[in-house]
Short mmCIF file of C-alpha atoms in Angstrom, two decimals:
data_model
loop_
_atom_site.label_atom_id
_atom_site.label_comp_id
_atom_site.label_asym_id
_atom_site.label_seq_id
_atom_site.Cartn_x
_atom_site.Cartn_y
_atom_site.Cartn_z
CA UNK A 1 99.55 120.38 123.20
CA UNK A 2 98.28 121.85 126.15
CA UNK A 3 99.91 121.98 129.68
CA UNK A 4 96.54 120.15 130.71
CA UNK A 5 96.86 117.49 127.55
CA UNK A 6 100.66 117.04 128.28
CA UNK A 7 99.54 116.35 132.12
CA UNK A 8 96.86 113.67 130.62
CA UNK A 9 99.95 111.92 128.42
CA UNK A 10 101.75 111.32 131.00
CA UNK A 11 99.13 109.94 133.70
CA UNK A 12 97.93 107.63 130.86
CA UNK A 13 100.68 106.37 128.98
CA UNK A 14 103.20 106.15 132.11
CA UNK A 15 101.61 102.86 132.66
CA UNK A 16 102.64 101.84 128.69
CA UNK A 17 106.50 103.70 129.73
CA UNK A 18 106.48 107.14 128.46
CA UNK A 19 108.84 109.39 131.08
CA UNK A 20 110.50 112.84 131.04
CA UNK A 21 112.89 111.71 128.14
CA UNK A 22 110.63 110.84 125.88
CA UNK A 23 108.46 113.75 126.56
CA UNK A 24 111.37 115.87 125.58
CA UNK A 25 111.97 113.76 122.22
CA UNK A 26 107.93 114.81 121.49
CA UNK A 27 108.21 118.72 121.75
CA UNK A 28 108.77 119.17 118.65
CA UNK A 29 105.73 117.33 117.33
CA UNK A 30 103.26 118.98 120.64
CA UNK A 31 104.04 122.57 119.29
CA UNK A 32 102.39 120.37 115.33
CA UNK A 33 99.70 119.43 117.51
CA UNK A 34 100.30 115.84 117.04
CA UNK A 35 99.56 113.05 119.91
CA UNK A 36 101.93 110.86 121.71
CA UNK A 37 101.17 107.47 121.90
CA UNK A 38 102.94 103.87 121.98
CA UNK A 39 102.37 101.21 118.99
CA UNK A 40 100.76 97.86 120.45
CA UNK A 41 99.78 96.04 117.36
CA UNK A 42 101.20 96.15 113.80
CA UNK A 43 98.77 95.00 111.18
CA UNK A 44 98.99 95.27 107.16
CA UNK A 45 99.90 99.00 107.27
CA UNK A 46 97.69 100.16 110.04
CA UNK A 47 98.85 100.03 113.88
CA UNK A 48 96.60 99.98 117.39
CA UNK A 49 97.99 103.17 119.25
CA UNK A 50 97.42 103.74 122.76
CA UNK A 51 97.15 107.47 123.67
CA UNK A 52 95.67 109.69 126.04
CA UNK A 53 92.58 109.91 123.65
CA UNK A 54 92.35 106.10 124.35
CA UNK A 55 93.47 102.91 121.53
CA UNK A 56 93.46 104.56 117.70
CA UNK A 57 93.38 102.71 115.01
CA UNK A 58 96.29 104.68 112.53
CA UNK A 59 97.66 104.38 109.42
CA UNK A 60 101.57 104.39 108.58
CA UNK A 61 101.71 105.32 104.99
CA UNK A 62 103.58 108.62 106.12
CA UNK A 63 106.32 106.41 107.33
CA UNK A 64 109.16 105.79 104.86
CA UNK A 65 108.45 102.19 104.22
CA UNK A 66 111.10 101.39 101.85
CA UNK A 67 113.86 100.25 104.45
CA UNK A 68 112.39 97.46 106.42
CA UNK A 69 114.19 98.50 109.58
CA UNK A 70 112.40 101.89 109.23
CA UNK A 71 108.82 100.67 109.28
CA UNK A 72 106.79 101.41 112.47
CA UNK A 73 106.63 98.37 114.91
CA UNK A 74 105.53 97.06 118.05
CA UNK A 75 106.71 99.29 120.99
CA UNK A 76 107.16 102.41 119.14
CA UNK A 77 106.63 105.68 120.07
CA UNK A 78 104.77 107.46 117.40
CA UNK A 79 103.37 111.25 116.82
CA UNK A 80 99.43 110.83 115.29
CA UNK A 81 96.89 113.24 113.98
CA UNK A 82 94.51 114.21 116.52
CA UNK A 83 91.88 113.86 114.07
CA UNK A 84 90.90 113.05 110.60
CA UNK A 85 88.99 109.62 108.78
CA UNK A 86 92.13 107.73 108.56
CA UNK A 87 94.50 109.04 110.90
CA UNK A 88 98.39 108.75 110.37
CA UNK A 89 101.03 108.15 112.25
CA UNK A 90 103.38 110.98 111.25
CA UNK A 91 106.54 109.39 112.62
CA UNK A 92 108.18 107.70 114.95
CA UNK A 93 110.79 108.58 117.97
CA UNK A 94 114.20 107.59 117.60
CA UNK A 95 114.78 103.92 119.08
CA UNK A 96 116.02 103.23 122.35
CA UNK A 97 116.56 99.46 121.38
CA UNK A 98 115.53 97.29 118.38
CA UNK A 99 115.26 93.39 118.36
CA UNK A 100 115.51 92.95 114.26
CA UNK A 101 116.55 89.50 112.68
CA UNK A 102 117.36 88.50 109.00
CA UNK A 103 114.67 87.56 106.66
CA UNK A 104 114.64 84.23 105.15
CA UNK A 105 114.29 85.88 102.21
CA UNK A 106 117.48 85.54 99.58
CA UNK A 107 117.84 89.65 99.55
CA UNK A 108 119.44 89.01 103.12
CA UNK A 109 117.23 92.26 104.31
CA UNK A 110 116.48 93.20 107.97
CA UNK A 111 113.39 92.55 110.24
CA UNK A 112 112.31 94.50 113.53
CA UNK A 113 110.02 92.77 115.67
CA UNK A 114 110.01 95.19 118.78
CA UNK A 115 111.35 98.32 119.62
CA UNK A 116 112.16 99.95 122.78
CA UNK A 117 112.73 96.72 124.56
CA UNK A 118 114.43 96.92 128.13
CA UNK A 119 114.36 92.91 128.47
CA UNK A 120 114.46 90.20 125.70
CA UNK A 121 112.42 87.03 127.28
CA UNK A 122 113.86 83.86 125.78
CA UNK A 123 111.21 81.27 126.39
CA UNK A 124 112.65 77.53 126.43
CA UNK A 125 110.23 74.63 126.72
CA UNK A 126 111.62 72.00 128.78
CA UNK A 127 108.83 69.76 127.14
CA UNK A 128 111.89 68.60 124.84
CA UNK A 129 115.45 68.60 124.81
CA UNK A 130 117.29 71.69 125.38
CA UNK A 131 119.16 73.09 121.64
CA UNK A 132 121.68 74.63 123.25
CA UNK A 133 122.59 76.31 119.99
CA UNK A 134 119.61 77.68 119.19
CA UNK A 135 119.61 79.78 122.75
CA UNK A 136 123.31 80.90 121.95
CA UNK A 137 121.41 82.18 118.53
CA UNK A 138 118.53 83.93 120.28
CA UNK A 139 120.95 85.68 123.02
CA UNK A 140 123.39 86.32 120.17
CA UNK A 141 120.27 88.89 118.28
CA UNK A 142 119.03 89.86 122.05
CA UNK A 143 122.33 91.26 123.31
CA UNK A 144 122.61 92.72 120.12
CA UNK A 145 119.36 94.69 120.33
CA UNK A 146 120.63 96.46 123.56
CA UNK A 147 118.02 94.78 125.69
CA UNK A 148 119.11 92.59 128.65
CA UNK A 149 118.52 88.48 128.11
CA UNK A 150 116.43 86.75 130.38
CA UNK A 151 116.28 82.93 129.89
CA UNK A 152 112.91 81.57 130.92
CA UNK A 153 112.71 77.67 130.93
CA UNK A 154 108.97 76.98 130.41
CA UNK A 155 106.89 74.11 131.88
CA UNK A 156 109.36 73.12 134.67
CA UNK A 157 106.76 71.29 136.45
CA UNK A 158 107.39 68.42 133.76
CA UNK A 159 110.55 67.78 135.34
CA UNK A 160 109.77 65.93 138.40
CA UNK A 161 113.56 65.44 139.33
CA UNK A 162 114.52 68.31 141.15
CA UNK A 163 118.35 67.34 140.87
CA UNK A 164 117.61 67.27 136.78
CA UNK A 165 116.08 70.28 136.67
CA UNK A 166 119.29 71.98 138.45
CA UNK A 167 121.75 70.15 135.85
CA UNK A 168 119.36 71.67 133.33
CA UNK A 169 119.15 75.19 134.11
CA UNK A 170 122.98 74.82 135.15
CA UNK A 171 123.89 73.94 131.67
CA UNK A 172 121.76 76.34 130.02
CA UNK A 173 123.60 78.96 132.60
CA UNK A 174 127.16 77.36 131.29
CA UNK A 175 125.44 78.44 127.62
CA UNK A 176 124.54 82.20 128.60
CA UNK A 177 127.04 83.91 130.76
CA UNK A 178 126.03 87.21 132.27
CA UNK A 179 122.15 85.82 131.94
CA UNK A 180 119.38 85.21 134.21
CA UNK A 181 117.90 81.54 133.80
CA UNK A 182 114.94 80.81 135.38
CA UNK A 183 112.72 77.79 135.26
CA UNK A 184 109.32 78.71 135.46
CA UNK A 185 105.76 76.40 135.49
CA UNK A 186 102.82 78.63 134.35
CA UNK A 187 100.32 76.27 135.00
CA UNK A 188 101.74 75.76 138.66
CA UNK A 189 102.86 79.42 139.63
CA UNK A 190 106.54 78.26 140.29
CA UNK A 191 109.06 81.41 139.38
CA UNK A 192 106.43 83.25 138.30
CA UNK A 193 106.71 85.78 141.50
CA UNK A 194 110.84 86.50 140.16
CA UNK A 195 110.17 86.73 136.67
CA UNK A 196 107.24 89.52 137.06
CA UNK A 197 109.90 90.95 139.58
CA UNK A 198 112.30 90.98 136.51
CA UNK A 199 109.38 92.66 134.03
CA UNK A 200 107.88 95.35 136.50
CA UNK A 201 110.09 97.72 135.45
CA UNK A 202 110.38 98.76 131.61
CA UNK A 203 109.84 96.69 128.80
CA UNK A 204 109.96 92.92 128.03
CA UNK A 205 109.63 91.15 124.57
CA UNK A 206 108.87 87.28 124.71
CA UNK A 207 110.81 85.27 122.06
CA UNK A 208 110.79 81.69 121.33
CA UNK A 209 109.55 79.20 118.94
CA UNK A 210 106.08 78.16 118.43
CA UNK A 211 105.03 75.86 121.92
CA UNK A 212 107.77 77.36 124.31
CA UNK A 213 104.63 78.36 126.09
CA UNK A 214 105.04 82.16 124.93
CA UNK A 215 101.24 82.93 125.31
CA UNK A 216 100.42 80.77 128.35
CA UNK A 217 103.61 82.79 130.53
CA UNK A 218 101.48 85.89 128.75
CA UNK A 219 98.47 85.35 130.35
CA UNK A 220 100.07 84.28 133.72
CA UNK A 221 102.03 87.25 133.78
CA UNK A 222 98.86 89.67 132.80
CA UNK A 223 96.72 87.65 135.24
CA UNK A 224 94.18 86.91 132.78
CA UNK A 225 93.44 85.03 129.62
CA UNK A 226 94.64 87.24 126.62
CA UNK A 227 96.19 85.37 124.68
CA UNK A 228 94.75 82.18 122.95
CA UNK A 229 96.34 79.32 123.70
CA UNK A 230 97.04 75.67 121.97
CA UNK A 231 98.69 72.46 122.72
CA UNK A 232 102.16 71.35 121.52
CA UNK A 233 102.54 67.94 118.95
CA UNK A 234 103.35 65.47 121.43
CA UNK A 235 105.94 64.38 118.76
CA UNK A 236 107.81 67.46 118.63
CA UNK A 237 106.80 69.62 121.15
CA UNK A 238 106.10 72.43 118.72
CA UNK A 239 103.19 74.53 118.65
CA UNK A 240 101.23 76.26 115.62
CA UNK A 241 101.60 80.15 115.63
CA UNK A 242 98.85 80.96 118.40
CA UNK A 243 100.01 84.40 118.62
CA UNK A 244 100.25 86.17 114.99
CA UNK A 245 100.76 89.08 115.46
CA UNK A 246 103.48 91.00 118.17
CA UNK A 247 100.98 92.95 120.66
CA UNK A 248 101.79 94.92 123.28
CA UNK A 249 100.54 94.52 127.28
CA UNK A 250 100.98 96.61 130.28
CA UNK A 251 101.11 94.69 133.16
CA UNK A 252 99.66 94.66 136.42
CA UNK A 253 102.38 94.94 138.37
CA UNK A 254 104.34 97.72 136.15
CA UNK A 255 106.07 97.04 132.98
CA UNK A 256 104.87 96.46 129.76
CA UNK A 257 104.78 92.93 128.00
CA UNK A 258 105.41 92.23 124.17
CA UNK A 259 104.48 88.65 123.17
CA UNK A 260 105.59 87.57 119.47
CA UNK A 261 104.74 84.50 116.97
CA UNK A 262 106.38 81.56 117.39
CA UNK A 263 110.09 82.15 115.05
CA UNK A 264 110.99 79.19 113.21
CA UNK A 265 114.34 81.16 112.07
CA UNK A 266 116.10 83.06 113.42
CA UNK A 267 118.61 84.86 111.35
CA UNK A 268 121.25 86.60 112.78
CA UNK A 269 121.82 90.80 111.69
CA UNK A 270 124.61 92.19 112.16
CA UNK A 271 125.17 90.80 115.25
CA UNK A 272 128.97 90.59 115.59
CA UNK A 273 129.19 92.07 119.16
CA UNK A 274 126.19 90.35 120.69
CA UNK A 275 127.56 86.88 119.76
CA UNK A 276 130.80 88.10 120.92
CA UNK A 277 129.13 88.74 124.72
CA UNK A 278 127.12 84.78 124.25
CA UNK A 279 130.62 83.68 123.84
CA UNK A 280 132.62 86.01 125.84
CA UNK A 281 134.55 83.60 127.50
CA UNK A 282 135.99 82.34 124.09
CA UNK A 283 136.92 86.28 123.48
CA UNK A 284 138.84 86.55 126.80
CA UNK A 285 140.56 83.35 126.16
CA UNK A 286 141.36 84.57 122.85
CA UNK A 287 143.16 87.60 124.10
CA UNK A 288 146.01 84.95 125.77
CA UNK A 289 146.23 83.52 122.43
CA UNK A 290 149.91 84.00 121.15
CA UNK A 291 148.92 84.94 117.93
CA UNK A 292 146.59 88.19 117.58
CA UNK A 293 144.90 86.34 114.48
CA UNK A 294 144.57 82.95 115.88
CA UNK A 295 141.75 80.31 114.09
CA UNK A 296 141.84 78.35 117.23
CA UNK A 297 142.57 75.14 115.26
CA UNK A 298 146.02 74.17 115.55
CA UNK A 299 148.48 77.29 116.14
CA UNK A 300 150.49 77.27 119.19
CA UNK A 301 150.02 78.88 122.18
CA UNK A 302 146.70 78.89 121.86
CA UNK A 303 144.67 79.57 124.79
CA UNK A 304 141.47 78.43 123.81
CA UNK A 305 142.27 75.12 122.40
CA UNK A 306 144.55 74.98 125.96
CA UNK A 307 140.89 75.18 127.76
CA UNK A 308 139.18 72.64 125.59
CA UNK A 309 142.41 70.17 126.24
CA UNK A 310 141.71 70.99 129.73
CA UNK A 311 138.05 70.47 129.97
CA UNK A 312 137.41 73.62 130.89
CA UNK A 313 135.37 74.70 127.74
CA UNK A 314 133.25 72.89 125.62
CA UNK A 315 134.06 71.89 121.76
CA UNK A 316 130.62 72.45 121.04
CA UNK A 317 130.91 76.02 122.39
CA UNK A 318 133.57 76.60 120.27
CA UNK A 319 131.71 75.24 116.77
CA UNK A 320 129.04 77.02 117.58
CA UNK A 321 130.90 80.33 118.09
CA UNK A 322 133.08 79.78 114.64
CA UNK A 323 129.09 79.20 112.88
CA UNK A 324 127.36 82.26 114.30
CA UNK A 325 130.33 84.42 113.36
CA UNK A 326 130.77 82.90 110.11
CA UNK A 327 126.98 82.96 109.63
CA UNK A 328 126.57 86.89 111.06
CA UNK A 329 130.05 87.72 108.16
CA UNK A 330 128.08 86.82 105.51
CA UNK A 331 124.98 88.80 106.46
CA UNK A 332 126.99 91.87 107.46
CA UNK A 333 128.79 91.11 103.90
CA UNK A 334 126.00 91.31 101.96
CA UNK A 335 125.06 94.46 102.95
CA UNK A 336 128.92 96.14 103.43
CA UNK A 337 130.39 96.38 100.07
CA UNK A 338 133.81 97.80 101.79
CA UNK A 339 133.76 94.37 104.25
CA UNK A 340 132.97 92.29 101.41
CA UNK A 341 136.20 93.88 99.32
CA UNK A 342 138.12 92.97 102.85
CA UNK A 343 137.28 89.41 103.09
CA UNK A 344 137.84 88.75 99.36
CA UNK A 345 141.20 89.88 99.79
CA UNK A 346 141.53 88.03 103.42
CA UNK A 347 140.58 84.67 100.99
CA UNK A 348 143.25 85.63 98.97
CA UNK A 349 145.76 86.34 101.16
CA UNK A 350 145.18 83.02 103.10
CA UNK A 351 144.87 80.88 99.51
CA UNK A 352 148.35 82.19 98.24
CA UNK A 353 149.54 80.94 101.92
CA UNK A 354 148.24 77.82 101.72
CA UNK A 355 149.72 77.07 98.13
CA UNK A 356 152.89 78.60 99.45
CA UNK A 357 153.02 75.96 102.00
CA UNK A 358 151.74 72.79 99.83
CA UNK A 359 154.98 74.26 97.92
CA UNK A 360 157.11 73.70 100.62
CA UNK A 361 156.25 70.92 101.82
CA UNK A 362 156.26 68.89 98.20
CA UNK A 363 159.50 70.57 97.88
CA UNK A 364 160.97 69.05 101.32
CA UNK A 365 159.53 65.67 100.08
CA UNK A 366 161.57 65.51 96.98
#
């Protein structure tokens, strides 16, 4: 590339987030004659790129697409021909973040839904009751990606009570330490001036299930209709997948916008340390715990069944912590042949300590 084309990249994709760093991650690709550009729709092994040239249409054969977590996605940063009838994408820049979940599929395999993500938009419809652990689960992949959580609760203006709005968002707050909540009415304009504050700089991903009002905050956000929109079962609340595909948005303001389908599961991958920071209270509790290894059932000195006797944390918290943990072992186990060797032998080591102790006790009984 050309001093005079590298000037163009940057004065047209600055708006989509391309800066000095990435710029330096492209030499090598400029001196192939390759163009920048940023992936903003993923479709059946061709991709929408934006690039100084304008949107191409590119295929991604070129890209290893073997490993699921290596295919390109939505908010990649890709080098493509210049020319040719198709073009390719030749590759893609290494990640800054990735939001990736686990399949429903039985091979327990990763799947990326955006890349390069700077804030992960949890979308919460307070149409219907708040599932408290189904945010933990969504913060749990979101910390995880490297991208900072926003919680967005959706259609506030159905909540006429101003004092039960404020018990909701505080309990959803009690649910996601270190985490913005916001409640936010797209069809009203209320907390829509703070949460464009929050996306003007970088990149945000919307997640959520199917009638959180994903597309709707979209459009509000972009300041025009461009996303289709439907309305939620009355009975449920939920929505049908208006947005199929994950397409990227640049914003008005600044910032770039990623709005995904509605997820109906959300798998956890790998996530140990992001559900450790949705439950970090539990993990700084845990470090008064007088035993290093403790289950948080019935040893003593435990400090964490000390703050549930207390009040001071929630049982629930507590299940839900032991499932996504359990849950996330058993994914990372899958995949880890050296973990799954470990927690074979941790089985083993706490089944010969439970017969040990059935021993003694049916001894002291006879």
């Amino acid at each position: 590339m050309t001093s005079t084309s590298v000037f163009s990249a940057f004065s047209a994709l600055a708006p989509y987030g391309w800066d000095d760093a990435w710029a330096d991650a492209f030499t090598p690709y400029a001196a192939e004659g390759l163009l920048p550009g940023r992936v903003v729709r993923v479709d059946r092994g061709q991709c929408d790129v934006v690039t100084a040239d304008g949107t191409l249409r590119a295929d991604t054969a070129f890209v290893t697409p073997h490993d699921p977590l290596r295919v390109v996605c939505t908010g990649d940063w890709v080098a493509v021909e210049p020319d040719g009838n198709p073009r390719y994408v030749r590759t893609y820049l290494p990640r800054r973040t990735a939001f990736v979940r686990s399949t429903s599929s039985k091979r327990s395999e990763g799947q990326i839904l955006a890349a390069n993500v700077d804030h992960a938009i949890v979308a919460v419809s307070l149409a219907v009751e708040l599932d408290l652990a189904r945010i933990e689960r969504f913060l749990a992949l979101a910390w995880e990606s490297g991208a900072q959580p926003v919680v967005v609760l959706t259609k506030a203006d159905l909540v006429t009570d101003p004092a039960t709005l404020a018990y909701l968002v505080q309990d959803v707050e009690t649910t996601a330490p270190g985490v913005q909540v916001l409640p936010v009415s797209a069809a009203y304009g209320d907390g829509l001036d703070v949460l464009a504050a929050v996306v003007c700089g970088g990149t945000s991903v919307l997640l959520g299930q199917s009638g959180a009002g994903k597309s709707t905050l979209a459009n509000a956000l972009v300041g025009e209709d461009v996303m289709d929109v439907q309305a939620a079962r009355d009975v449920d609340g939920k929505g049908r997948h208006t947005t199929t595909t994950r397409n990227l948005l640049a914003l008005p303001g600044g910032g770039v916008l990623i709005d995904t389908p509605g997820l109906r599961g959300v798998g956890l991958w790998d996530a140990g340390s992001g559900v450790g920071q949705v439950f970090s209270e539990i993990e700084e509790l845990a470090q008064d715990c007088r035993f290093h290894d403790c289950a948080h059932e019935s040893e003593p000195g435990c400090a964490v069944r000390a703050a549930i006797d207390s009040g001071d944390l929630p049982e629930r918290r507590l299940e839900s912590y032991r499932k996504l943990m359990r849950e996330n072992q058993r994914i990372v186990a899958k995949t880890d042949a050296r973990l799954r060797s470990e927690i074979r032998r941790e089985w083993k080591r706490k089944g010969a300590e439970g017969r040990a102790a059935m021993e003694a006790k049916r001894g002291r009984l006879r």
